[in-house]
mmCIF file of C-alpha atoms in Angstrom:
data_model
loop_
_atom_site.group_PDB
_atom_site.id
_atom_site.type_symbol
_atom_site.label_atom_id
_atom_site.label_comp_id
_atom_site.label_asym_id
_atom_site.label_seq_id
_atom_site.Cartn_x
_atom_site.Cartn_y
_atom_site.Cartn_z
ATOM 1 C CA MET A 1493 2.983 3.581 -31.974
ATOM 2 C CA SER A 1494 4.177 1.135 -29.759
ATOM 3 C CA SER A 1495 5.153 -2.895 -29.444
ATOM 4 C CA LEU A 1496 5.194 -5.030 -26.545
ATOM 5 C CA LEU A 1497 8.972 -6.068 -26.317
ATOM 6 C CA LYS A 1498 8.427 -8.080 -23.452
ATOM 7 C CA TRP A 1499 7.041 -9.842 -20.439
ATOM 8 C CA SER A 1500 8.959 -12.226 -17.820
ATOM 9 C CA SER A 1501 8.313 -13.003 -14.581
ATOM 10 C CA LEU A 1502 10.043 -12.611 -11.611
ATOM 11 C CA PRO A 1503 10.486 -13.843 -8.692
ATOM 12 C CA VAL A 1504 9.208 -11.183 -6.786
ATOM 13 C CA ALA A 1505 6.615 -11.219 -4.201
ATOM 14 C CA GLY A 1506 3.097 -9.369 -5.808
ATOM 15 C CA MET A 1507 4.389 -8.655 -8.731
ATOM 16 C CA VAL A 1508 3.684 -10.612 -11.853
ATOM 17 C CA SER A 1509 6.300 -9.143 -14.865
ATOM 18 C CA GLU A 1510 8.732 -6.913 -16.025
ATOM 19 C CA LEU A 1511 7.874 -5.026 -19.440
ATOM 20 C CA LYS A 1512 9.926 -3.034 -22.323
ATOM 21 C CA PHE A 1513 7.599 -1.474 -24.555
ATOM 22 C CA SER A 1514 8.996 -0.704 -28.018
ATOM 23 C CA VAL A 1515 9.147 2.980 -29.268
ATOM 24 C CA PRO A 1516 11.276 5.189 -31.452
ATOM 25 C CA TRP A 1517 13.684 5.983 -29.671
ATOM 26 C CA GLY A 1518 14.181 2.696 -27.371
ATOM 27 C CA HIS A 1519 12.031 1.158 -24.842
ATOM 28 C CA ILE A 1520 9.584 2.239 -21.908
ATOM 29 C CA ALA A 1521 10.165 -0.042 -19.305
ATOM 30 C CA ALA A 1522 7.461 -0.348 -16.888
ATOM 31 C CA LYS A 1523 6.344 -2.915 -14.079
ATOM 32 C CA ALA A 1524 2.831 -5.250 -13.544
ATOM 33 C CA TRP A 1525 0.812 -6.433 -10.591
ATOM 34 C CA GLY A 1526 -2.537 -9.560 -10.667
ATOM 35 C CA SER A 1527 -4.058 -10.947 -13.408
ATOM 36 C CA PRO A 1528 -3.613 -10.010 -16.577
ATOM 37 C CA GLN A 1529 -6.823 -10.157 -17.507
ATOM 38 C CA GLY A 1530 -8.187 -7.942 -14.750
ATOM 39 C CA ARG A 1531 -9.574 -4.617 -15.122
ATOM 40 C CA PRO A 1532 -6.944 -2.298 -15.965
ATOM 41 C CA VAL A 1533 -5.167 0.118 -13.899
ATOM 42 C CA LEU A 1534 -2.108 2.621 -15.037
ATOM 43 C CA CYS A 1535 -0.019 4.180 -12.641
ATOM 44 C CA LEU A 1536 2.332 7.383 -13.173
ATOM 45 C CA HIS A 1537 4.538 7.988 -10.683
ATOM 46 C CA GLY A 1538 6.060 11.002 -10.064
ATOM 47 C CA TRP A 1539 9.286 13.965 -11.608
ATOM 48 C CA LEU A 1540 12.583 12.038 -11.063
ATOM 49 C CA ASP A 1541 10.849 8.329 -9.411
ATOM 50 C CA ASN A 1542 9.650 5.921 -11.142
ATOM 51 C CA ALA A 1543 7.402 1.955 -10.780
ATOM 52 C CA ASN A 1544 8.907 1.462 -7.751
ATOM 53 C CA THR A 1545 7.351 4.254 -6.262
ATOM 54 C CA PHE A 1546 4.315 2.497 -6.652
ATOM 55 C CA ASN A 1547 5.854 -1.413 -4.946
ATOM 56 C CA ARG A 1548 4.343 -0.214 -1.049
ATOM 57 C CA LEU A 1549 0.392 0.537 -2.452
ATOM 58 C CA ILE A 1550 -0.656 -1.789 -4.855
ATOM 59 C CA PRO A 1551 -0.740 -5.383 -3.488
ATOM 60 C CA LEU A 1552 -3.014 -3.151 -0.064
ATOM 61 C CA LEU A 1553 -5.402 -2.777 -3.262
ATOM 62 C CA PRO A 1554 -7.938 -5.702 -5.136
ATOM 63 C CA LYS A 1555 -6.414 -8.755 -6.220
ATOM 64 C CA ASP A 1556 -8.428 -8.695 -8.904
ATOM 65 C CA TYR A 1557 -7.027 -5.993 -11.435
ATOM 66 C CA CYS A 1558 -4.258 -5.142 -13.470
ATOM 67 C CA TYR A 1559 -1.740 -2.998 -12.165
ATOM 68 C CA MET A 1560 0.981 -1.876 -15.119
ATOM 69 C CA ALA A 1561 3.854 1.278 -13.649
ATOM 70 C CA MET A 1562 5.061 2.639 -16.166
ATOM 71 C CA ASP A 1563 8.691 4.580 -15.786
ATOM 72 C CA PHE A 1564 8.470 7.807 -18.238
ATOM 73 C CA GLY A 1565 11.353 8.503 -20.270
ATOM 74 C CA GLY A 1566 14.675 9.151 -19.381
ATOM 75 C CA HIS A 1567 13.429 7.984 -15.668
ATOM 76 C CA GLY A 1568 13.764 4.810 -13.871
ATOM 77 C CA LEU A 1569 14.476 2.036 -16.076
ATOM 78 C CA SER A 1570 13.139 3.934 -19.730
ATOM 79 C CA SER A 1571 15.394 4.851 -22.267
ATOM 80 C CA HIS A 1572 16.276 8.545 -22.842
ATOM 81 C CA ARG A 1573 15.724 11.155 -25.120
ATOM 82 C CA PRO A 1574 17.992 11.289 -27.922
ATOM 83 C CA ALA A 1575 20.655 13.285 -28.526
ATOM 84 C CA GLY A 1576 18.983 17.265 -29.212
ATOM 85 C CA PHE A 1577 15.547 16.233 -27.575
ATOM 86 C CA PRO A 1578 14.255 18.655 -24.334
ATOM 87 C CA TYR A 1579 11.077 16.261 -22.288
ATOM 88 C CA HIS A 1580 8.252 18.071 -23.334
ATOM 89 C CA PHE A 1581 5.701 17.939 -20.474
ATOM 90 C CA LEU A 1582 2.934 16.452 -23.669
ATOM 91 C CA ASP A 1583 5.863 13.858 -24.538
ATOM 92 C CA TYR A 1584 4.701 12.130 -20.753
ATOM 93 C CA VAL A 1585 0.880 12.289 -22.102
ATOM 94 C CA SER A 1586 2.157 10.419 -26.035
ATOM 95 C CA GLU A 1587 4.338 8.094 -23.738
ATOM 96 C CA VAL A 1588 0.462 6.964 -22.149
ATOM 97 C CA CYS A 1589 -0.932 6.525 -25.313
ATOM 98 C CA ARG A 1590 1.680 4.036 -26.663
ATOM 99 C CA VAL A 1591 2.296 1.435 -23.787
ATOM 100 C CA THR A 1592 -1.978 1.736 -23.696
ATOM 101 C CA ALA A 1593 -2.073 1.161 -27.226
ATOM 102 C CA ALA A 1594 0.997 -1.299 -26.817
ATOM 103 C CA LEU A 1595 -1.102 -3.371 -24.083
ATOM 104 C CA LYS A 1596 -4.876 -2.611 -26.483
ATOM 105 C CA TRP A 1597 -6.086 -1.228 -23.675
ATOM 106 C CA SER A 1598 -9.392 0.830 -25.137
ATOM 107 C CA ARG A 1599 -10.676 2.141 -21.731
ATOM 108 C CA PHE A 1600 -9.172 1.807 -18.556
ATOM 109 C CA THR A 1601 -8.366 3.800 -14.546
ATOM 110 C CA LEU A 1602 -5.757 5.527 -14.395
ATOM 111 C CA MET A 1603 -3.645 6.803 -11.286
ATOM 112 C CA GLY A 1604 -0.982 9.066 -10.291
ATOM 113 C CA HIS A 1605 1.594 10.805 -8.183
ATOM 114 C CA SER A 1606 2.772 14.767 -8.473
ATOM 115 C CA LEU A 1607 3.498 15.332 -11.504
ATOM 116 C CA GLY A 1608 1.786 10.961 -12.809
ATOM 117 C CA GLY A 1609 -1.492 13.206 -11.883
ATOM 118 C CA SER A 1610 -0.737 16.200 -13.524
ATOM 119 C CA VAL A 1611 0.268 13.771 -16.874
ATOM 120 C CA ALA A 1612 -3.370 11.575 -16.006
ATOM 121 C CA GLY A 1613 -5.286 14.400 -15.907
ATOM 122 C CA MET A 1614 -4.147 16.077 -19.220
ATOM 123 C CA PHE A 1615 -4.200 12.627 -20.518
ATOM 124 C CA SER A 1616 -8.558 12.290 -19.399
ATOM 125 C CA CYS A 1617 -8.998 15.509 -20.396
ATOM 126 C CA ILE A 1618 -7.559 14.701 -24.501
ATOM 127 C CA PHE A 1619 -8.139 11.020 -24.251
ATOM 128 C CA PRO A 1620 -11.560 11.636 -21.850
ATOM 129 C CA GLU A 1621 -13.758 8.383 -23.683
ATOM 130 C CA MET A 1622 -10.656 6.069 -22.691
ATOM 131 C CA VAL A 1623 -9.689 6.876 -18.699
ATOM 132 C CA ASP A 1624 -12.559 5.202 -16.561
ATOM 133 C CA LYS A 1625 -11.448 6.051 -13.264
ATOM 134 C CA LEU A 1626 -9.102 8.398 -12.301
ATOM 135 C CA ILE A 1627 -6.835 8.411 -8.872
ATOM 136 C CA LEU A 1628 -4.927 11.752 -7.886
ATOM 137 C CA VAL A 1629 -2.322 10.809 -4.846
ATOM 138 C CA GLU A 1630 -1.148 14.138 -4.129
ATOM 139 C CA SER A 1631 -2.066 15.929 -7.125
ATOM 140 C CA CYS A 1632 -4.502 18.354 -8.305
ATOM 141 C CA GLY A 1633 -4.621 17.258 -11.855
ATOM 142 C CA PHE A 1634 -3.230 20.052 -13.097
ATOM 143 C CA PHE A 1635 -0.829 22.742 -12.275
ATOM 144 C CA PRO A 1636 -1.299 26.047 -13.903
ATOM 145 C CA ALA A 1637 0.912 28.747 -14.254
ATOM 146 C CA PRO A 1638 2.334 31.003 -12.977
ATOM 147 C CA GLN A 1639 3.261 28.346 -10.582
ATOM 148 C CA GLY A 1640 5.317 29.820 -6.954
ATOM 149 C CA GLN A 1641 8.515 30.028 -5.857
ATOM 150 C CA ASP A 1642 7.541 27.809 -3.054
ATOM 151 C CA ARG A 1643 6.560 24.329 -3.686
ATOM 152 C CA GLY A 1644 7.410 22.469 -0.929
ATOM 153 C CA PRO A 1645 10.669 20.187 0.234
ATOM 154 C CA GLY A 1646 11.388 17.428 -2.600
ATOM 155 C CA LEU A 1647 10.001 19.327 -5.647
ATOM 156 C CA ASP A 1648 12.411 22.589 -5.085
ATOM 157 C CA ARG A 1649 15.203 19.944 -7.362
ATOM 158 C CA GLN A 1650 13.218 22.185 -10.533
ATOM 159 C CA ARG A 1651 15.803 25.071 -10.070
ATOM 160 C CA LYS A 1652 12.480 27.386 -10.713
ATOM 161 C CA LEU A 1653 13.474 27.000 -14.293
ATOM 162 C CA ASN A 1654 9.879 27.393 -15.427
ATOM 163 C CA SER A 1655 8.369 28.753 -12.102
ATOM 164 C CA PRO A 1656 8.165 31.915 -12.569
ATOM 165 C CA LEU A 1657 6.745 33.911 -8.715
ATOM 166 C CA PRO A 1658 3.941 35.336 -8.889
ATOM 167 C CA SER A 1659 2.698 38.274 -6.455
ATOM 168 C CA ARG A 1660 0.050 37.381 -3.628
ATOM 169 C CA ASN A 1661 -2.545 38.701 -5.121
ATOM 170 C CA GLY A 1662 -1.591 37.490 -9.158
ATOM 171 C CA PRO A 1663 -0.010 38.514 -12.056
ATOM 172 C CA SER A 1664 -0.844 40.792 -14.760
ATOM 173 C CA ARG A 1665 -1.634 39.290 -18.420
ATOM 174 C CA SER A 1666 2.011 41.444 -19.370
ATOM 175 C CA GLU A 1667 3.757 39.767 -16.119
ATOM 176 C CA GLU A 1668 2.538 36.543 -17.019
ATOM 177 C CA SER A 1669 3.274 36.762 -20.745
ATOM 178 C CA ASP A 1670 6.831 38.295 -19.467
ATOM 179 C CA MET A 1671 6.857 35.597 -17.055
ATOM 180 C CA TRP A 1672 6.546 32.051 -19.311
ATOM 181 C CA LEU A 1673 9.061 33.830 -22.230
ATOM 182 C CA ASP A 1674 11.469 33.959 -19.883
ATOM 183 C CA SER A 1675 10.002 30.846 -18.416
ATOM 184 C CA LYS A 1676 11.120 29.217 -21.568
ATOM 185 C CA ARG A 1677 14.419 30.960 -22.357
ATOM 186 C CA LYS A 1678 16.025 29.217 -19.355
ATOM 187 C CA VAL A 1679 14.988 25.697 -20.221
ATOM 188 C CA ILE A 1680 16.415 26.227 -23.756
ATOM 189 C CA GLU A 1681 19.704 28.351 -22.563
ATOM 190 C CA SER A 1682 20.114 25.522 -19.975
ATOM 191 C CA LEU A 1683 19.191 22.505 -22.413
ATOM 192 C CA LEU A 1684 22.100 23.760 -24.949
ATOM 193 C CA SER A 1685 24.421 24.560 -22.233
ATOM 194 C CA LEU A 1686 23.805 20.621 -20.888
ATOM 195 C CA GLU A 1687 24.420 20.125 -24.832
ATOM 196 C CA GLU A 1688 27.748 22.064 -25.328
ATOM 197 C CA ASN A 1689 29.579 21.034 -22.047
ATOM 198 C CA LYS A 1690 32.089 18.380 -22.967
ATOM 199 C CA PRO A 1691 30.160 14.767 -21.808
ATOM 200 C CA GLN A 1692 31.260 13.328 -18.598
ATOM 201 C CA PRO A 1693 30.484 9.495 -17.251
ATOM 202 C CA PRO A 1694 28.097 9.431 -14.619
ATOM 203 C CA LYS A 1695 29.184 9.882 -11.410
ATOM 204 C CA VAL A 1696 30.226 6.575 -9.383
ATOM 205 C CA ARG A 1697 28.396 7.034 -5.781
ATOM 206 C CA SER A 1698 28.421 4.256 -3.116
ATOM 207 C CA PRO A 1699 25.247 2.856 -2.152
ATOM 208 C CA GLN A 1700 24.968 4.442 0.711
ATOM 209 C CA GLU A 1701 26.271 8.240 -0.682
ATOM 210 C CA ALA A 1702 23.626 7.427 -4.008
ATOM 211 C CA LEU A 1703 20.517 7.099 -1.103
ATOM 212 C CA GLN A 1704 21.733 9.564 1.712
ATOM 213 C CA ARG A 1705 22.187 12.146 -2.301
ATOM 214 C CA LEU A 1706 18.302 10.953 -3.101
ATOM 215 C CA LEU A 1707 16.791 12.174 0.891
ATOM 216 C CA GLN A 1708 18.158 15.549 0.921
ATOM 217 C CA ALA A 1709 17.094 16.404 -2.355
ATOM 218 C CA ASN A 1710 13.379 14.371 -0.526
ATOM 219 C CA SER A 1711 12.287 15.539 2.870
ATOM 220 C CA HIS A 1712 9.951 13.949 2.623
ATOM 221 C CA LEU A 1713 11.128 10.284 2.239
ATOM 222 C CA THR A 1714 11.747 7.771 4.787
ATOM 223 C CA GLU A 1715 15.413 5.772 4.715
ATOM 224 C CA GLU A 1716 13.406 2.417 3.020
ATOM 225 C CA SER A 1717 11.115 4.636 0.138
ATOM 226 C CA GLY A 1718 14.382 5.676 -0.467
ATOM 227 C CA ARG A 1719 15.446 2.475 -0.903
ATOM 228 C CA ILE A 1720 12.716 1.609 -2.924
ATOM 229 C CA LEU A 1721 13.362 3.879 -5.521
ATOM 230 C CA LEU A 1722 16.634 3.405 -5.679
ATOM 231 C CA GLN A 1723 16.265 0.221 -6.451
ATOM 232 C CA ARG A 1724 15.182 1.454 -9.920
ATOM 233 C CA GLY A 1725 16.866 4.996 -10.401
ATOM 234 C CA ALA A 1726 20.136 3.365 -9.581
ATOM 235 C CA THR A 1727 22.034 1.077 -11.606
ATOM 236 C CA GLU A 1728 25.008 -0.849 -10.738
ATOM 237 C CA VAL A 1729 28.864 -0.536 -12.098
ATOM 238 C CA MET A 1730 31.750 -1.341 -10.477
ATOM 239 C CA GLY A 1731 32.848 0.638 -7.965
ATOM 240 C CA GLY A 1732 29.573 1.169 -6.349
ATOM 241 C CA MET A 1733 26.064 3.093 -8.250
ATOM 242 C CA VAL A 1734 24.790 5.632 -10.771
ATOM 243 C CA TYR A 1735 21.573 7.504 -11.343
ATOM 244 C CA ASN A 1736 19.688 6.708 -14.432
ATOM 245 C CA ARG A 1737 17.375 8.866 -14.767
ATOM 246 C CA ASP A 1738 18.454 11.750 -17.856
ATOM 247 C CA LEU A 1739 19.609 15.000 -16.917
ATOM 248 C CA ARG A 1740 17.760 16.894 -19.577
ATOM 249 C CA VAL A 1741 14.658 16.246 -17.584
ATOM 250 C CA LEU A 1742 16.083 19.034 -14.736
ATOM 251 C CA THR A 1743 15.037 21.413 -16.932
ATOM 252 C CA HIS A 1744 11.001 19.736 -17.736
ATOM 253 C CA ASN A 1745 9.827 22.206 -19.706
ATOM 254 C CA GLN A 1746 5.759 21.992 -18.697
ATOM 255 C CA ASP A 1747 3.356 23.308 -20.668
ATOM 256 C CA ALA A 1748 1.678 26.465 -19.327
ATOM 257 C CA LEU A 1749 -1.389 26.612 -18.794
ATOM 258 C CA THR A 1750 -4.011 29.554 -16.558
ATOM 259 C CA LEU A 1751 -5.364 28.386 -13.501
ATOM 260 C CA GLU A 1752 -8.807 28.707 -15.927
ATOM 261 C CA GLN A 1753 -8.140 27.299 -18.662
ATOM 262 C CA CYS A 1754 -7.079 23.753 -16.533
ATOM 263 C CA SER A 1755 -10.417 25.123 -14.675
ATOM 264 C CA ARG A 1756 -12.537 24.282 -18.219
ATOM 265 C CA PHE A 1757 -10.238 21.487 -19.749
ATOM 266 C CA LEU A 1758 -11.158 19.591 -16.574
ATOM 267 C CA ARG A 1759 -15.321 19.922 -17.456
ATOM 268 C CA GLU A 1760 -14.421 16.945 -20.528
ATOM 269 C CA ILE A 1761 -13.557 14.735 -17.947
ATOM 270 C CA GLN A 1762 -16.298 11.891 -18.241
ATOM 271 C CA ALA A 1763 -14.424 9.737 -15.371
ATOM 272 C CA SER A 1764 -14.803 9.318 -11.961
ATOM 273 C CA VAL A 1765 -12.290 10.994 -10.236
ATOM 274 C CA LEU A 1766 -11.021 10.596 -5.944
ATOM 275 C CA MET A 1767 -7.963 13.691 -4.857
ATOM 276 C CA ILE A 1768 -5.803 11.967 -2.342
ATOM 277 C CA ILE A 1769 -4.162 15.406 -0.493
ATOM 278 C CA ALA A 1770 -1.759 15.003 2.988
ATOM 279 C CA GLN A 1771 -2.222 17.004 5.201
ATOM 280 C CA ASP A 1772 1.888 17.484 5.014
ATOM 281 C CA GLY A 1773 1.442 17.534 1.335
ATOM 282 C CA ILE A 1774 2.954 20.321 -0.820
ATOM 283 C CA PHE A 1775 -0.881 21.358 -1.834
ATOM 284 C CA ASN A 1776 -1.523 21.405 1.349
ATOM 285 C CA PRO A 1777 -0.103 25.522 2.849
ATOM 286 C CA GLU A 1778 -2.902 27.889 3.081
ATOM 287 C CA LYS A 1779 -1.208 29.849 0.449
ATOM 288 C CA LYS A 1780 -0.988 27.385 -2.519
ATOM 289 C CA SER A 1781 -4.718 26.788 -1.667
ATOM 290 C CA GLN A 1782 -5.437 30.532 -2.261
ATOM 291 C CA TYR A 1783 -3.654 30.827 -5.524
ATOM 292 C CA PHE A 1784 -5.225 26.974 -7.246
ATOM 293 C CA VAL A 1785 -5.354 23.993 -5.290
ATOM 294 C CA LYS A 1786 -8.533 24.932 -3.876
ATOM 295 C CA PRO A 1787 -10.311 26.559 -7.001
ATOM 296 C CA LEU A 1788 -9.274 23.581 -9.167
ATOM 297 C CA GLN A 1789 -11.153 21.547 -6.234
ATOM 298 C CA GLU A 1790 -13.939 23.424 -6.721
ATOM 299 C CA ALA A 1791 -14.426 23.439 -10.321
ATOM 300 C CA PHE A 1792 -13.838 19.607 -9.522
ATOM 301 C CA GLN A 1793 -16.985 19.885 -7.261
ATOM 302 C CA SER A 1794 -19.250 22.078 -9.502
ATOM 303 C CA ASN A 1795 -18.111 20.114 -12.566
ATOM 304 C CA LEU A 1796 -18.212 15.760 -11.875
ATOM 305 C CA LYS A 1797 -20.586 16.978 -9.499
ATOM 306 C CA HIS A 1798 -21.231 13.665 -7.570
ATOM 307 C CA ARG A 1799 -18.205 11.624 -9.554
ATOM 308 C CA PHE A 1800 -15.804 13.973 -7.776
ATOM 309 C CA GLN A 1801 -14.494 12.903 -4.534
ATOM 310 C CA LEU A 1802 -12.023 15.171 -2.590
ATOM 311 C CA ALA A 1803 -10.524 13.143 0.629
ATOM 312 C CA GLU A 1804 -7.696 13.894 3.332
ATOM 313 C CA VAL A 1805 -5.108 12.075 4.693
ATOM 314 C CA THR A 1806 -2.262 11.934 7.168
ATOM 315 C CA GLY A 1807 1.526 11.984 6.093
ATOM 316 C CA ASN A 1808 3.452 13.914 3.567
ATOM 317 C CA HIS A 1809 3.160 14.376 0.087
ATOM 318 C CA PHE A 1810 4.917 9.751 -0.613
ATOM 319 C CA VAL A 1811 1.614 9.022 1.675
ATOM 320 C CA HIS A 1812 1.690 6.589 -0.918
ATOM 321 C CA LEU A 1813 5.205 4.936 0.059
ATOM 322 C CA ASN A 1814 6.174 6.104 2.656
ATOM 323 C CA GLU A 1815 2.036 4.906 4.954
ATOM 324 C CA PRO A 1816 0.148 2.625 1.969
ATOM 325 C CA GLU A 1817 -1.904 1.788 4.570
ATOM 326 C CA VAL A 1818 -3.208 5.237 4.973
ATOM 327 C CA VAL A 1819 -4.978 5.852 1.601
ATOM 328 C CA ALA A 1820 -5.063 1.802 0.374
ATOM 329 C CA GLY A 1821 -8.546 2.033 1.549
ATOM 330 C CA ILE A 1822 -10.109 4.821 0.291
ATOM 331 C CA ILE A 1823 -8.336 3.737 -3.269
ATOM 332 C CA ASN A 1824 -9.678 0.315 -2.401
ATOM 333 C CA ALA A 1825 -13.521 1.554 -2.361
ATOM 334 C CA PHE A 1826 -13.322 3.673 -5.372
ATOM 335 C CA LEU A 1827 -12.020 0.621 -7.506
ATOM 336 C CA LYS A 1828 -14.424 -1.042 -6.167
ATOM 337 C CA ARG A 1829 -18.234 0.710 -7.817
ATOM 338 C CA ASP A 1830 -19.050 -0.015 -10.490
ATOM 339 C CA GLN A 1831 -16.441 -0.941 -13.498
ATOM 340 C CA SER A 1832 -17.314 -3.622 -16.288
ATOM 341 C CA SER A 1833 -13.690 -2.804 -18.134
ATOM 342 C CA LYS A 1834 -10.829 -5.249 -18.480
ATOM 343 C CA ALA A 1835 -7.135 -5.241 -19.405
ATOM 344 C CA ARG A 1836 -6.734 -6.975 -22.778
ATOM 345 C CA LEU A 1837 -2.759 -8.210 -23.738
#
């Protein structure tokens, strides 16, 4: 498992500490706000993002909590996986286990944005006794396969490697099998291709060029939000800066679960669930709602009943970072419901 390597106070407004958790391949980086004795909340960022995605939201949340935002492996300030090892979705779930074990958290709240919400959702199904509240920001807790080709602004970066396009009425079981096999083949071939190419040093970019490239790939980000993510997503070097993310993350290997499987799995969740969907986010278009968003929301509602809350807000996929005040009040009210677990550090 993991061990806590470092807890150091930093002179940043509203932030208590930077932390590192030892893992077999290096470390998982994290940052903490609030009192170590406060009620524990673990925050999980989206694909290709980092812990800074919560920089503007957490200062608006209740002060008597311990908020821990971690960088997934290959993201932010966390170590890259060893050569020859791809990034699997369940690896991110296991990283949550490693971090919470090192913190000795036996019961806590999970808050995830986008991919982080899917990780949080799966963790809550596998380890239901550990999660008392689940907050999904621009996430349905799962991203079932087959995935549509158009994932919305900012997520087209996945290059469709594991996003087979279903027909409008959905593929047959035979088509699903073929698409699943084809997507896995492309992931493997892409990873091997990366390894075969002679390793090149990371490209050095000027700060402005690095920012513009990030904004072009994420049309939902404001310039200010882009700068916040870049602070942790890039490292200053002579002549400019280089991105921190592992290129292998671009071939992110999402385990393909069907909508039916996701609907069955969520029955295991013991936590109260808050799902926040932005009106101009990536899960709002009607064609997506017809495929899995509405069915998943209905499954949450029918199985969790009073434990499920759905909130639709103005804003886009990065509403929590661009306009945190839009979601802060909803999250505050949700957190303040009966909760007795404390962080033990």
